[in-house]
Each structure stands twice: as C-alpha cells, then as structure tokens.
Tab-separated table of C-alpha atoms and ligand atoms in Angstrom:
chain	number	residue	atom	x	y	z
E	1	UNK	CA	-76.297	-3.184	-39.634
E	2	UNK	CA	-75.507	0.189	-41.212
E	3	UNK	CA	-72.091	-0.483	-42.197
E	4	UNK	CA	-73.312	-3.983	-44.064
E	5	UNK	CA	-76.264	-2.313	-45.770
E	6	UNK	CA	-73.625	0.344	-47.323
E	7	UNK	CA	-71.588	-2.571	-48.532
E	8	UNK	CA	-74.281	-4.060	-50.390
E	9	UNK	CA	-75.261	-1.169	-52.072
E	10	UNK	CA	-71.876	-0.220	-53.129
E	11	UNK	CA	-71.424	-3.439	-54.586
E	12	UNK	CA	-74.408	-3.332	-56.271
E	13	UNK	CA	-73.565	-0.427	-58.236
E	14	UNK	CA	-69.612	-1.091	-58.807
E	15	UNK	CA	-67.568	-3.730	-58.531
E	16	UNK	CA	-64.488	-3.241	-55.632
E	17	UNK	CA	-61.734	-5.659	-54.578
E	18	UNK	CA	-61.678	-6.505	-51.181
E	19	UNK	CA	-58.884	-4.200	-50.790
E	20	UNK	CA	-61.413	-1.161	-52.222
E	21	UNK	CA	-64.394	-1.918	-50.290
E	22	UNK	CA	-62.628	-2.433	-46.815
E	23	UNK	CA	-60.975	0.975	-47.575
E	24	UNK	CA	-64.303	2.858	-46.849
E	25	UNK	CA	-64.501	1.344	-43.191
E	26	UNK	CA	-61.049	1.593	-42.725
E	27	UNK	CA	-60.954	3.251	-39.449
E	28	UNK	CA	-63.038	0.669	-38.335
E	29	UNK	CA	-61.148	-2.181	-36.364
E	30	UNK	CA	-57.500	-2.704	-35.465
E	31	UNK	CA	-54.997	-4.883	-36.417
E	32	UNK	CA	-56.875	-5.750	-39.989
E	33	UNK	CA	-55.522	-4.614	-43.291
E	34	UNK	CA	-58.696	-3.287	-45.644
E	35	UNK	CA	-58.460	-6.439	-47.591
E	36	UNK	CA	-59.278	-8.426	-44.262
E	37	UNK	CA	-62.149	-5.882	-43.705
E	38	UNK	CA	-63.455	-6.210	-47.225
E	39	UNK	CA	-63.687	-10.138	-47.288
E	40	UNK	CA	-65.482	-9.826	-44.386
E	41	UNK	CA	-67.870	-8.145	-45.566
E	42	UNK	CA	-68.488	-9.864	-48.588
E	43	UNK	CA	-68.160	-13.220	-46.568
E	44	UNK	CA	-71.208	-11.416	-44.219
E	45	UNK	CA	-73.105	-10.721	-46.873
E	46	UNK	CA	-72.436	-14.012	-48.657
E	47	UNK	CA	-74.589	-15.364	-45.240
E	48	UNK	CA	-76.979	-13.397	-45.542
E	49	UNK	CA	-77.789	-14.370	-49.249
E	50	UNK	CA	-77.840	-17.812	-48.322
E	51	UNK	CA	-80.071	-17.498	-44.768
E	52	UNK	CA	-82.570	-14.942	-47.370
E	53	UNK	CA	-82.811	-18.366	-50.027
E	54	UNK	CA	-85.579	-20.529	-48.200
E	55	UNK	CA	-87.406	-16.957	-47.196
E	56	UNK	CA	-87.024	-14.487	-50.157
E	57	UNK	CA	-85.371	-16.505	-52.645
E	58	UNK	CA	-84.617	-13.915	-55.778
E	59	UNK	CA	-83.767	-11.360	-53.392
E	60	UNK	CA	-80.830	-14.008	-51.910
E	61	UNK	CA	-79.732	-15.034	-55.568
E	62	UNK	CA	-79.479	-11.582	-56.567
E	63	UNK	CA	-77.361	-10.708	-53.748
E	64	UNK	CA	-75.022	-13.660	-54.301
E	65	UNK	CA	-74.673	-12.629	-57.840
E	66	UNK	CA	-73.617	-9.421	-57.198
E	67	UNK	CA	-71.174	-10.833	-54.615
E	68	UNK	CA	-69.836	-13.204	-57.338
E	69	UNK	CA	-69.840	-10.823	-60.224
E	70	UNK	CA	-69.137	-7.200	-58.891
E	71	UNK	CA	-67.635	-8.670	-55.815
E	72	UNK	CA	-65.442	-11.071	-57.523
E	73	UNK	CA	-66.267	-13.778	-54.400
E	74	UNK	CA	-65.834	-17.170	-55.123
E	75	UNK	CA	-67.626	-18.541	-52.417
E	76	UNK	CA	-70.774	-16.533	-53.869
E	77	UNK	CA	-70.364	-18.058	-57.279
E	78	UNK	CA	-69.811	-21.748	-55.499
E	79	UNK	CA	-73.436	-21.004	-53.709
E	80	UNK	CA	-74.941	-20.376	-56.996
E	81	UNK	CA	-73.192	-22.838	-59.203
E	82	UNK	CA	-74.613	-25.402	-56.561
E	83	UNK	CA	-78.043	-23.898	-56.844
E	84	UNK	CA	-77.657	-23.977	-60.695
E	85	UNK	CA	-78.005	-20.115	-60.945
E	86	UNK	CA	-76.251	-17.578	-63.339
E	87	UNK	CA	-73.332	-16.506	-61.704
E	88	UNK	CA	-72.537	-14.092	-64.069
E	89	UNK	CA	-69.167	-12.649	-64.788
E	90	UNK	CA	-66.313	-10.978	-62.169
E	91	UNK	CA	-65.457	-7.749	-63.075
E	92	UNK	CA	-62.660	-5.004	-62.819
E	93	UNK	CA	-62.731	-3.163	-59.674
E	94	UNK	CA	-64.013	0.314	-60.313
E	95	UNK	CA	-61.328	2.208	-57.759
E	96	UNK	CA	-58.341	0.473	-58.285
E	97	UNK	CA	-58.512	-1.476	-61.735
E	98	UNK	CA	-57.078	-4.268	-60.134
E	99	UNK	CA	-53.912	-2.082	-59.048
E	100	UNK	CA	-53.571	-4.024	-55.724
E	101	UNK	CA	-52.618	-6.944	-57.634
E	102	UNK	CA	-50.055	-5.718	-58.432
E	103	UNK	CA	-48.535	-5.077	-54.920
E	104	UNK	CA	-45.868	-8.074	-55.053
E	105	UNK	CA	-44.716	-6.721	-58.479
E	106	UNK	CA	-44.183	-3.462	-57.288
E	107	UNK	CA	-42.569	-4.070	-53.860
E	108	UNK	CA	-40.139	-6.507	-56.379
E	109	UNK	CA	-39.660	-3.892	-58.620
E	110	UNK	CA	-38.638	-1.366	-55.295
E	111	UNK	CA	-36.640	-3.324	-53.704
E	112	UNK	CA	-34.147	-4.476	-57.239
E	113	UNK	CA	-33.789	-0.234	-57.319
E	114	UNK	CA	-33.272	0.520	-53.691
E	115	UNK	CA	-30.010	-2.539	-53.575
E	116	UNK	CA	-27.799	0.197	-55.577
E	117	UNK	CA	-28.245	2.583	-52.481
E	118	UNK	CA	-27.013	1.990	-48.926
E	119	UNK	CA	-29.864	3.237	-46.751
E	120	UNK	CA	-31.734	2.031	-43.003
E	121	UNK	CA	-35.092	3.719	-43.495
E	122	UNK	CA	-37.404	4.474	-46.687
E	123	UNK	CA	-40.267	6.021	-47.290
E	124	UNK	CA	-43.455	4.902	-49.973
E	125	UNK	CA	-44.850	8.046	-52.092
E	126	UNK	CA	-47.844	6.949	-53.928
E	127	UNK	CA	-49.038	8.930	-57.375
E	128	UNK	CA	-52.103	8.377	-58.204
E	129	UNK	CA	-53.699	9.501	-61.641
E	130	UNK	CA	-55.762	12.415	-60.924
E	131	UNK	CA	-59.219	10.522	-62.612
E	132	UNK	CA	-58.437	7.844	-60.037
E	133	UNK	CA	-58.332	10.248	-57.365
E	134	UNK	CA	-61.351	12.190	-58.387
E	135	UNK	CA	-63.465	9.105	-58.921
E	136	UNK	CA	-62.679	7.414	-55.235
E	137	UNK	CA	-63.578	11.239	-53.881
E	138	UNK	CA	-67.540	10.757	-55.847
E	139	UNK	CA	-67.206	7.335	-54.709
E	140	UNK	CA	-67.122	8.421	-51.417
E	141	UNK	CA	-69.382	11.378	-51.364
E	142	UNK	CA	-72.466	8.999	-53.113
E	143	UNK	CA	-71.946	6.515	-50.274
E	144	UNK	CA	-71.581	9.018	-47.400
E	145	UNK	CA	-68.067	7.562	-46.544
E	146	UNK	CA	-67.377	8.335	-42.994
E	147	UNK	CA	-64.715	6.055	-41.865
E	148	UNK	CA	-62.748	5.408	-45.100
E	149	UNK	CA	-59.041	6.220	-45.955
E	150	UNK	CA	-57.893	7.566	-49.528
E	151	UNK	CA	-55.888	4.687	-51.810
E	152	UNK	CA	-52.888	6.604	-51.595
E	153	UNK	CA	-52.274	5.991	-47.845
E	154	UNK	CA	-53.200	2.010	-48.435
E	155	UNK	CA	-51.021	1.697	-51.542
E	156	UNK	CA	-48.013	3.378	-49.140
E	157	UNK	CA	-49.079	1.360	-46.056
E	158	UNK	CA	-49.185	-1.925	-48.020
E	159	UNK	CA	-46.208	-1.742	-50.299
E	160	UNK	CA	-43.720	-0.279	-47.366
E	161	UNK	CA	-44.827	-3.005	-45.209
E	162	UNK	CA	-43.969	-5.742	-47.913
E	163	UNK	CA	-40.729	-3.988	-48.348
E	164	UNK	CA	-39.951	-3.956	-44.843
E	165	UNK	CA	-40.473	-7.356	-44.354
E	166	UNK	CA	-38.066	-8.651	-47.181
E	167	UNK	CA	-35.098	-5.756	-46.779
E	168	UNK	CA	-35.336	-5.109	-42.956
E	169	UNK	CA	-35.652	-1.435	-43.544
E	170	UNK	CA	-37.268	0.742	-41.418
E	171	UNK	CA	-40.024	3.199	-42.961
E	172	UNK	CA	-39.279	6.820	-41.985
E	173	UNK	CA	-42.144	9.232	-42.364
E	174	UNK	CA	-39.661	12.357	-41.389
E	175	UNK	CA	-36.139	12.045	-42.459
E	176	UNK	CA	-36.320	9.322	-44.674
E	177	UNK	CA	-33.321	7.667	-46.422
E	178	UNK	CA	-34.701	7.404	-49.846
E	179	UNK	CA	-38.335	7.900	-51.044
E	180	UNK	CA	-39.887	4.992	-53.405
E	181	UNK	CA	-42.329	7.385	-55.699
E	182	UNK	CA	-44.790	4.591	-57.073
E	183	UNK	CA	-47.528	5.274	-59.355
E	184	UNK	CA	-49.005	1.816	-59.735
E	185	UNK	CA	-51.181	2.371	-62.687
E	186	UNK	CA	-48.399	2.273	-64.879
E	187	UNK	CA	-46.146	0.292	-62.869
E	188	UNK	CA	-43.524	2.976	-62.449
E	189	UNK	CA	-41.267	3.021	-59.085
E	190	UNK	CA	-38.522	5.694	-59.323
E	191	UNK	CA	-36.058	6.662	-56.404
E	192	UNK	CA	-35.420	9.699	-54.492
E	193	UNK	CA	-32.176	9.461	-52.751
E	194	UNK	CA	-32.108	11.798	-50.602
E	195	UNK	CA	-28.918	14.105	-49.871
E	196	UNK	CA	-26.486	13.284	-47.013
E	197	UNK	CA	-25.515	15.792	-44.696
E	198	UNK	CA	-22.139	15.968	-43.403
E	199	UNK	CA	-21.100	18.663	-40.831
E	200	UNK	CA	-17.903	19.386	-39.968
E	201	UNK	CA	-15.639	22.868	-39.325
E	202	UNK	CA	-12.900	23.443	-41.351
E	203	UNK	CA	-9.661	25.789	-41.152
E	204	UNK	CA	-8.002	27.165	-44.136
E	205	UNK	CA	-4.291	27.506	-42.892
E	206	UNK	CA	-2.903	29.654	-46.012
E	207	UNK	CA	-3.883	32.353	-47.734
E	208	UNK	CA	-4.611	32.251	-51.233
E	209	UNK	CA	-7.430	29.679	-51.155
E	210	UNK	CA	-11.125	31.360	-52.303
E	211	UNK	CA	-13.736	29.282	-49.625
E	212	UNK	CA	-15.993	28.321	-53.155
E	213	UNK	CA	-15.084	27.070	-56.197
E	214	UNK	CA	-14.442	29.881	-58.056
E	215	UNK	CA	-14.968	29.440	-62.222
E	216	UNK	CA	-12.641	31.923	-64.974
E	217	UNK	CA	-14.406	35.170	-65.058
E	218	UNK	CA	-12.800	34.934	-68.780
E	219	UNK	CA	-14.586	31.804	-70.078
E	220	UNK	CA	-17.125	30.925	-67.443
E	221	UNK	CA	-15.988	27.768	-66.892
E	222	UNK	CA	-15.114	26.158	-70.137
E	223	UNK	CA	-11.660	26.613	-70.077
E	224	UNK	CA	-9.330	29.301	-71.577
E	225	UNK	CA	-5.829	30.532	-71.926
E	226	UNK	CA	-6.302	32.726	-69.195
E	227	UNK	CA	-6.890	30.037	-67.102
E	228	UNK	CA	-5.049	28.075	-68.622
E	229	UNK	CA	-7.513	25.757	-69.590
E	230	UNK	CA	-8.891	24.483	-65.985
E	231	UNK	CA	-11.928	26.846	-66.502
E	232	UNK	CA	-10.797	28.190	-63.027
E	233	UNK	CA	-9.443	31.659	-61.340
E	234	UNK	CA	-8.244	29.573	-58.422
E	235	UNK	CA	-6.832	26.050	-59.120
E	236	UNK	CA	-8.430	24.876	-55.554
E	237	UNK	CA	-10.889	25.964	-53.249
E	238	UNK	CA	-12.118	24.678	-49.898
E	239	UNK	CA	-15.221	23.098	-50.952
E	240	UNK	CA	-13.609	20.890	-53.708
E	241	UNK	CA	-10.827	20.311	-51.466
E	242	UNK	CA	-13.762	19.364	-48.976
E	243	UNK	CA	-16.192	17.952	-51.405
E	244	UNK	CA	-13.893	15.448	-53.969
E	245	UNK	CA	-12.661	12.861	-51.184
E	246	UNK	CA	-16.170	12.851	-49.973
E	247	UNK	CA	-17.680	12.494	-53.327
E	248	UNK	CA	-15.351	9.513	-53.805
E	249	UNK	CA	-16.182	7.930	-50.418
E	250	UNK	CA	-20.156	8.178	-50.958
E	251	UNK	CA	-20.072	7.557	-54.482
E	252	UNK	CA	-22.269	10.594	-54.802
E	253	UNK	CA	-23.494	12.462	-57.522
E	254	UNK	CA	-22.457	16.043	-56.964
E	255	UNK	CA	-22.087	18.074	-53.337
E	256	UNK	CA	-23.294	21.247	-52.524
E	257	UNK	CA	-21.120	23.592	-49.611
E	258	UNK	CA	-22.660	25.341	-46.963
E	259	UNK	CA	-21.176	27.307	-44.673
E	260	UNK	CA	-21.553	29.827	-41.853
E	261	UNK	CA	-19.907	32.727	-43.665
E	262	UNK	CA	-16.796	32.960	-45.804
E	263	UNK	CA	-13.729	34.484	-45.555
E	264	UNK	CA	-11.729	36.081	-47.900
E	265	UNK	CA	-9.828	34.654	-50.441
E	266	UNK	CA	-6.427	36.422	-48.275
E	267	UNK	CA	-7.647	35.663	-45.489
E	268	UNK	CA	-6.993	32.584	-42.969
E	269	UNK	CA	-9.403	30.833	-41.494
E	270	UNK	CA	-8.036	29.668	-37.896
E	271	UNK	CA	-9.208	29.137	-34.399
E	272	UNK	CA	-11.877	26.563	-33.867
E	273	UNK	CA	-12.425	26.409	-37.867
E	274	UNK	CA	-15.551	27.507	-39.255
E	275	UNK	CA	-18.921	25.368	-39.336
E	276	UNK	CA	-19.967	24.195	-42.608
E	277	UNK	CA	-22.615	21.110	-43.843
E	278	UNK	CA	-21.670	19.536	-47.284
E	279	UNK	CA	-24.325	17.997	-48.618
E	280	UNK	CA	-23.717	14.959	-50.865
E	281	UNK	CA	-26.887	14.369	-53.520
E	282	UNK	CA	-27.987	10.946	-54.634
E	283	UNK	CA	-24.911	8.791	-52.506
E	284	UNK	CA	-24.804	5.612	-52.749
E	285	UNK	CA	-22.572	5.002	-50.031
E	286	UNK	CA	-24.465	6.522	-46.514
E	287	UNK	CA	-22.659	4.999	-44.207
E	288	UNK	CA	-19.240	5.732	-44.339
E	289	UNK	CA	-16.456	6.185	-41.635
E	290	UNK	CA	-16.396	9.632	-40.679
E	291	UNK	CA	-12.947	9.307	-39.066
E	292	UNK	CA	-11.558	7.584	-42.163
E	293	UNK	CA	-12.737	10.507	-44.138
E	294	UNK	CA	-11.222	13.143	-42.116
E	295	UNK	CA	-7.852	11.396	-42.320
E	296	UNK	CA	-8.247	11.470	-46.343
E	297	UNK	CA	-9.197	14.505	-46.597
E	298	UNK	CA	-6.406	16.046	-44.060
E	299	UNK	CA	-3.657	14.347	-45.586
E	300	UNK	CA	-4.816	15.251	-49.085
E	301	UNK	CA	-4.908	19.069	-47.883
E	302	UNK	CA	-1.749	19.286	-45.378
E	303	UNK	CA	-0.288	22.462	-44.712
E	304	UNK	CA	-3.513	23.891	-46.077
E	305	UNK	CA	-7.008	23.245	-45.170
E	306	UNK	CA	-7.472	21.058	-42.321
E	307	UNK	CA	-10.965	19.734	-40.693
E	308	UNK	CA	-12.393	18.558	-37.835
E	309	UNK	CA	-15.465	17.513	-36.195
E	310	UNK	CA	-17.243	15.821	-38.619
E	311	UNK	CA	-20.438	14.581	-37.899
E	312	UNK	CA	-23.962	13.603	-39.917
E	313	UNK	CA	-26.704	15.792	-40.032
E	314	UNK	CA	-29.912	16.926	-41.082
E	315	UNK	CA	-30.939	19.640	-43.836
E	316	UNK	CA	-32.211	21.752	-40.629
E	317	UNK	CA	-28.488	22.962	-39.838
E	318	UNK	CA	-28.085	24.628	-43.298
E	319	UNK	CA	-30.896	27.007	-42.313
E	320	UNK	CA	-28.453	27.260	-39.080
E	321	UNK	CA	-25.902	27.718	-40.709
E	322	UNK	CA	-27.365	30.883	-42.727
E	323	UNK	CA	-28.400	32.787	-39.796
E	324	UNK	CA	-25.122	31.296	-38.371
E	325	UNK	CA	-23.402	34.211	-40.245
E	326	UNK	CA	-24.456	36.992	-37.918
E	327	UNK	CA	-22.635	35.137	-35.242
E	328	UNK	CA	-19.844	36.486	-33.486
E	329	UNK	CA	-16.730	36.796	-34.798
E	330	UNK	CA	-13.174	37.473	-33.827
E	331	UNK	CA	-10.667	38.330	-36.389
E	332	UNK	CA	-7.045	38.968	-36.248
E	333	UNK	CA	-5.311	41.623	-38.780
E	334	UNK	CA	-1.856	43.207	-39.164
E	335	UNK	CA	-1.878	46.925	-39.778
E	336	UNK	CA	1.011	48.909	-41.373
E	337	UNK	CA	0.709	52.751	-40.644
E	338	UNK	CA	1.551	55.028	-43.676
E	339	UNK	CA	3.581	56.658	-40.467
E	340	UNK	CA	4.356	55.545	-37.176
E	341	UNK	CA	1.683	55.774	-34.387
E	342	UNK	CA	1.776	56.730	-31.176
E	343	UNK	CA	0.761	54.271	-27.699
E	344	UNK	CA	-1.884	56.924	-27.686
E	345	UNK	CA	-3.238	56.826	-30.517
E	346	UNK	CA	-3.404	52.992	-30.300
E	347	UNK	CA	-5.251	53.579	-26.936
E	348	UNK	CA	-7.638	56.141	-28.466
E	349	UNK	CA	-7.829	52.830	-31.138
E	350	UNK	CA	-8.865	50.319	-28.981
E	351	UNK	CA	-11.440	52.821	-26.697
E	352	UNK	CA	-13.332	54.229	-30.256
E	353	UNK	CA	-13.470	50.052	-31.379
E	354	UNK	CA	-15.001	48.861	-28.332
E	355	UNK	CA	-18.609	49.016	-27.285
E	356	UNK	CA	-18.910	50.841	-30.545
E	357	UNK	CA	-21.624	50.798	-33.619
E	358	UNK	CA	-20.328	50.831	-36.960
E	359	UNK	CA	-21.945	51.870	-39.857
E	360	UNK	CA	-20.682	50.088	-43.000
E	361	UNK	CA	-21.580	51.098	-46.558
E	362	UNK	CA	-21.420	48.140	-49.062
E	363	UNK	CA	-17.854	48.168	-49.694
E	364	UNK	CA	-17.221	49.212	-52.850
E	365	UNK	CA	-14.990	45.987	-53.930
E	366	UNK	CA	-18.115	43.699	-53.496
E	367	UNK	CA	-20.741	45.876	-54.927
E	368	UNK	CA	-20.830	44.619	-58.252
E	369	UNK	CA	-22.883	41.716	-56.375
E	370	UNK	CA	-23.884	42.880	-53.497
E	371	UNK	CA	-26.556	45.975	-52.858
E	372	UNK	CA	-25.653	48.912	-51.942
E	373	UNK	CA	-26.752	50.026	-48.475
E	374	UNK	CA	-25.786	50.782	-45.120
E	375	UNK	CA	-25.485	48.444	-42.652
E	376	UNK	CA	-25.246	48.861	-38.673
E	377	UNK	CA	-22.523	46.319	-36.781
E	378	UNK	CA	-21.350	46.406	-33.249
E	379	UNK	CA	-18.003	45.903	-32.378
E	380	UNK	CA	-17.767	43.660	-28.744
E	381	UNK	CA	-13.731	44.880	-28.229
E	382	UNK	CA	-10.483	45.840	-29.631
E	383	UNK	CA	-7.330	45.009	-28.323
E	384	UNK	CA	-4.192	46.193	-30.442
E	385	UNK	CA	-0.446	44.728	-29.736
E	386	UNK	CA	2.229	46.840	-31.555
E	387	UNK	CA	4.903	45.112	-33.028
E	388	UNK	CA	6.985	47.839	-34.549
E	389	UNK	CA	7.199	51.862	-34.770
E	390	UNK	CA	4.354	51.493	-37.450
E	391	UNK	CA	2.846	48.235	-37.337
E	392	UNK	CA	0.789	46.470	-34.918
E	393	UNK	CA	-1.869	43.204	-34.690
E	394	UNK	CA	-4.913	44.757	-33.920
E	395	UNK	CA	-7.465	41.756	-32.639
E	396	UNK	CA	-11.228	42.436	-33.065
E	397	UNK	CA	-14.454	40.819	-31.355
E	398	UNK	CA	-17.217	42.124	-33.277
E	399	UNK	CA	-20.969	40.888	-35.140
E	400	UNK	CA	-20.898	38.901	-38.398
E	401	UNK	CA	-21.195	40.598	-41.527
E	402	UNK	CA	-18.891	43.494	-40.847
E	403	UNK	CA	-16.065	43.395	-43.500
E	404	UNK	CA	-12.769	44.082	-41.256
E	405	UNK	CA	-10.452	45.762	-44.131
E	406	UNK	CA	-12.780	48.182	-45.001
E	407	UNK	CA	-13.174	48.867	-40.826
E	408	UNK	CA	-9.265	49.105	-41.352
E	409	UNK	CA	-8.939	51.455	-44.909
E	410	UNK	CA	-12.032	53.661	-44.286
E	411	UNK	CA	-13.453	52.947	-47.947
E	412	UNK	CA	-13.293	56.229	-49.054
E	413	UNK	CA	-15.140	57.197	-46.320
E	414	UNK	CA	-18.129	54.723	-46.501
E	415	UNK	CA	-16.952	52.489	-43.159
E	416	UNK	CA	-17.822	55.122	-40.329
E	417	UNK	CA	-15.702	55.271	-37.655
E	418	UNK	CA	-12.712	53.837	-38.930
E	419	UNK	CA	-8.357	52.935	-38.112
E	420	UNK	CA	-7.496	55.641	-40.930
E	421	UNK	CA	-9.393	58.374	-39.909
E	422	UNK	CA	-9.403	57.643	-36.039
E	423	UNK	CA	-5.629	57.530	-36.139
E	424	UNK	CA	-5.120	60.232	-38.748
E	425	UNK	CA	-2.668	57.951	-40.475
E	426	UNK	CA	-3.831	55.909	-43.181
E	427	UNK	CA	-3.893	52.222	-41.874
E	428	UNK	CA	-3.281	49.164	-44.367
E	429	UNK	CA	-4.613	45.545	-43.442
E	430	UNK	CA	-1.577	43.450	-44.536
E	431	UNK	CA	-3.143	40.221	-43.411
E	432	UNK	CA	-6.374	39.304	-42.240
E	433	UNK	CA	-7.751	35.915	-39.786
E	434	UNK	CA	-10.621	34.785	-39.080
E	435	UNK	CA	-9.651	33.471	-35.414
E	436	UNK	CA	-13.215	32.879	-33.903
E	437	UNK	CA	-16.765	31.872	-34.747
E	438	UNK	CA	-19.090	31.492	-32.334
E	439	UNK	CA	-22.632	30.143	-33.251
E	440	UNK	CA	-24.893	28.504	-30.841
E	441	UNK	CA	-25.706	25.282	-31.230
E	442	UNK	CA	-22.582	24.640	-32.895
E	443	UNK	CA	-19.799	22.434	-31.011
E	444	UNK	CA	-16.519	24.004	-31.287
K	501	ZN	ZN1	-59.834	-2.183	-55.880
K	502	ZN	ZN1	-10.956	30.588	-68.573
C-alpha cells in the first residue's frame, strides 16, 4: 500500500504528530479529522512491525522504534518495552513543533476575547511563520504529497470547530462577524471586529446643516477663537447628528458616513431622503434595535434632520452608493429675476431645460478641490411655477452631478445653456432642494 509505504518513510526521516502526518492524506476519507488519519496510520504500521518480528525481526524493531520515537506512539514503545528493546526517545514534531497541542489553549484564549463583542458568526485566520510554511512546502515536495492540505487550513478547521462547539457561533467564510487572527507559534489570538453597516435615508429639513462634519478651516480642528473653540465651521452636521446616537447604541469605536451624494450646506434635503450606509468600526453591540435607534436619533434631531428606513447591510452598498451619485435627481429651487419675466420667457425656460445636454465647467466655488474640467449632464425636464412678477419655483429632473445654482447663475459663463442667459435676465437661486433621488436598488 502506497499511501502506508509513504508514511513510513516520512517517519523515518522526521518525526510528525498524528495531526502532521494525517495532513498529507488529507483528502483521503470523510468524516475523519487528520489526527484520526494519522493514528491510523501509525496504528497500521505498528501491525505491521509486529506481524514482520517472527519473519524479519530487526527490520520489525526498527520500524517500531521509529513509530515510538519519531512517531511519538505509545503502543510502539509498549511492543518494544515488552520485547526488552530500546525504545528510544519521542521527539518534537518537525511541522508543527507540537503547535496542535496547543489547540484547547488557543480556542480558550479566543473565546475570553470574542465575550466583549456581540457577534453570530466568526471566522479563524491562521498566521503561520513563514519558515514553517516553507518547510511543510519541502516537506511536501520530498514526499510527492498529492492529497495533503497546508497547516493553515487544519489549524482554522480545528480551532473554529472547538469554538463553535463551546459559543454556538456559526463560522462565516464570507461576511464574517469578527475574524480570530491566530498565529499559534507564539500563542497570539487578536480580533478583527469587523464594521457594521447600517443603511438608512435621511432628510435634512433646514438649511444651514453641511451633510459632513466639517472641521475650522482656521485651526484644523484643534479649536480656535474663530470657532470658538469647538474646532468646527458648523456646530452640527448630518453625519454626527447620524453617527453619535449610533455610536452610543453599538458601543463602537468611531463611524464612517457614506452617502449617495451630498447636498449643499443651503440646501434641503427632502422627498424620499437620501440613501446613506454608516458604518460603525469595532462595535461591540451588533445587534441593536433598529427601530429604537431611529426614534433616538429623530427626537434628538427634530425639526432638523429626520431618518428613515434603516436597515443592516453589507460593505457592497457603499460601492452602490458611489455610483449611486449619478442617479437621478430632482431638485426644487426658487429663482428671483434681477427683472420681471415674461410667461414666455418661462416657456422658452422650461422647452431649452428639457431633453437638453448641459455642459458644466467645474464651478468655480468648488475648484479649489475639485478639477477643473467639463462635464456633460442631461436634464430629463423642467417645469417652472411663477409665484410673483419676478420670482418663480423652477422644479428640475435631471442626472447626478450637475450643480443646479450654477445651471441657475451661468458661472460666468462656464454652465452652458443656462436661466441667466436663456432669459436675458440674470436669475438668482434663493433656495435650493434636493426633492428626489432615485437609485436602483435602493427602497425609497
Ligand atoms: Zn505536528
Ligand atoms: Zn478653529
């Protein structure tokens, strides 16, 4: 038999655990662990040496030897102690060092770290030192290892399964809760929580309120008397308005906001709110009511931010949300003529803003972050309500990414068509919504 030849020989060169040898026939066989695979082996070969005694007789002592030294197998060195033969001394498996001793210690070790963390599903990462790694690849290539698995995978496999068993957890190769990194040559387990993702759309009901948290241009942060020592332009924003409750609820570390655009800091944000994930690093809370949090979070921010829909995700729907911003978009804005206008010129308005391209040069008030270049956005429709001699509500259905007030002023020229120079009267946005966002994929 092939497979038992290949054992022998291994173990007469190195000594391996059970664990170590059944790891090179590891595909071989269901329902066995590689420590059940490797004490078979050795118990096989422990027969053999003994049927070999009466026939070839230092042949069979040798081979028990090596089973009771290099093999570490006690029933080898009960054979020989019985026979009155050396039985030599058990040595240190070559692979491992003994590592998969230390399973129980490890999986004890996990499990006291993973209590401070709510989670249903974990994941084992294994480190292994790279002269561990290199040696088990030699091993393998010297014995012509066709059916073996690397230690890694058995370290993961073993450990999560002990883990399991005690916490009830469920091991989650994709999404998982928390990742146990274990490097069990130096007995080191450390945690990686992974973020939760919350996704929710919010409304911003004043104006007056920047989307981010915006830090004092002045100081950077560290607090000044221009801002009066908070370190901020804006005393609020919608992400900490967002983020603190939520922070508070999952005990997390710190949040990141994502959303599907932004408005400006004068504009509303109204209609079905707009999409956004928050995403809450190292929490220790997961599991929290969703509802409950919405309620905090609304009451805290009455009158000015409100959300809805919250939900849990995963990290996909930030990539979403990113292209989410090209999605279309319906904003609301009240004009004031420098004169009045005519019914029409608001007609010839609302026929040169439908249907229509737009070509929009960075406007000039974000350029100090933003590259300058031309950009190409179609406008879906116009529809334009006056409300006085001079001033009227002009509504717009158009592609993300096209800044509305510049569509309104003209920029000096660098929004192309636009209300000034289509009307012949300048045109001044007084107040801007956002009054629609529609992505797919996103529930409104
Ligand atoms: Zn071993
Ligand atoms: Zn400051």
């Amino acid at each position: 038999m092939e497979i038992l030849e290949n054992a022998q020989k291994m173990l007469e060169k190195y000594p391996l655990c059970n664990h170590c040898l059944g790891r090179q026939v590891a595909l071989l066989g269901y329902e066995l662990d590689n420590q059940k695979r490797g004490e078979a082996l050795k118990v096989l070969l422990a027969m053999k040496g003994h049927q070999l005694i009466p026939v070839k007789k230092r042949e069979g002592i040798s081979l028990l030897q090596t089973l009771a030294g290099n093999g570490s197998y006690n029933v080898a060195a009960e054979l020989l102690k019985k026979m009155r033969k050396k039985v030599g001394t058990k040595r240190d498996c070559y692979l491992c060092e003994e590592q998969f001793r230390s399973v129980h210690e490890l999986t004890a070790k996990s499990i006291e770290k993973l209590t401070y963390y709510e989670h249903k599903t974990f994941l084992v990462g294994i480190k292994l030192p790279v002269a561990v790694e290199e040696r088990e690849d030699e091993f393998k290539a010297e014995f012509n290892v066709k059916h073996g698995e690397n230690m890694r995978n058995e370290f993961s496999r073993e450990i999560g399964k002990e883990i399991s068993k005690v916490t009830e957890k469920e091991v989650d190769y994709k999404t998982p809760d928390i990742v146990v990194i274990i490097n069990p040559f130096i007995k080191q387990v450390i945690l990686q929580v992974n973020p939760l993702h919350i996704a929710g759309r919010y409304k911003k009901l004043i104006r007056g309120i920047p989307q981010s948290k915006w830090l004092c241009r002045e100081c950077g942060g560290k607090g000044c008397i221009k801002c009066n020592w908070s370190g901020k332009t804006y005393s609020e924003s919608v992400e900490e308005i967002i983020a603190t409750p939520t922070l508070e609820k999952t005990q997390g570390e710190d949040a990141l906001f994502h959303a599907a655009g932004r408005e400006d800091v004068d504009a509303r944000m109204l209609g079905h709110g707009r999409p956004y994930v928050l995403e809450i690093k190292k929490p220790r809370k997961r599991f929290i009511d969703l509802q409950d949090l919405m309620q905090i979070i609304n009451k805290q921010a009455q009158g000015k931010v409100k959300v809805l829909n919250l939900r849990f995700t995963f990290k996909d729907e930030i990539r979403k949300l990113k292209k989410g911003e090209a999605a279309e978009k319906t904003y609301k804005v009240l004009i004031e003529f420098n004169s009045n206008v005519s019914d029409e010129e608001i007609e010839i308005l609302e026929k040169t803003f439908s249907n229509a391209v737009i070509h929009q040069r960075t406007p000039l008030r974000v350029l100090h972050r933003r590259a300058d270049r031309i950009r190409e956005k179609y406008i879906y429709e116009t529809k334009i309500k006056r409300l006085t001699l001079n001033r009227v509500e002009l509504r717009v259905r158009c592609q993300g990414g096209l800044y509305i007030k510049e569509l309104i002023t003209g920029d000096e020229g660098r929004t192309d068509p636009n209300v000034t120079t289509i009307s012949g009267v300048k045109a001044n946005p007084l107040e801007l919504d956002v009054i629609g966002i529609d992505m797919k994929g996103f529930e409104k």
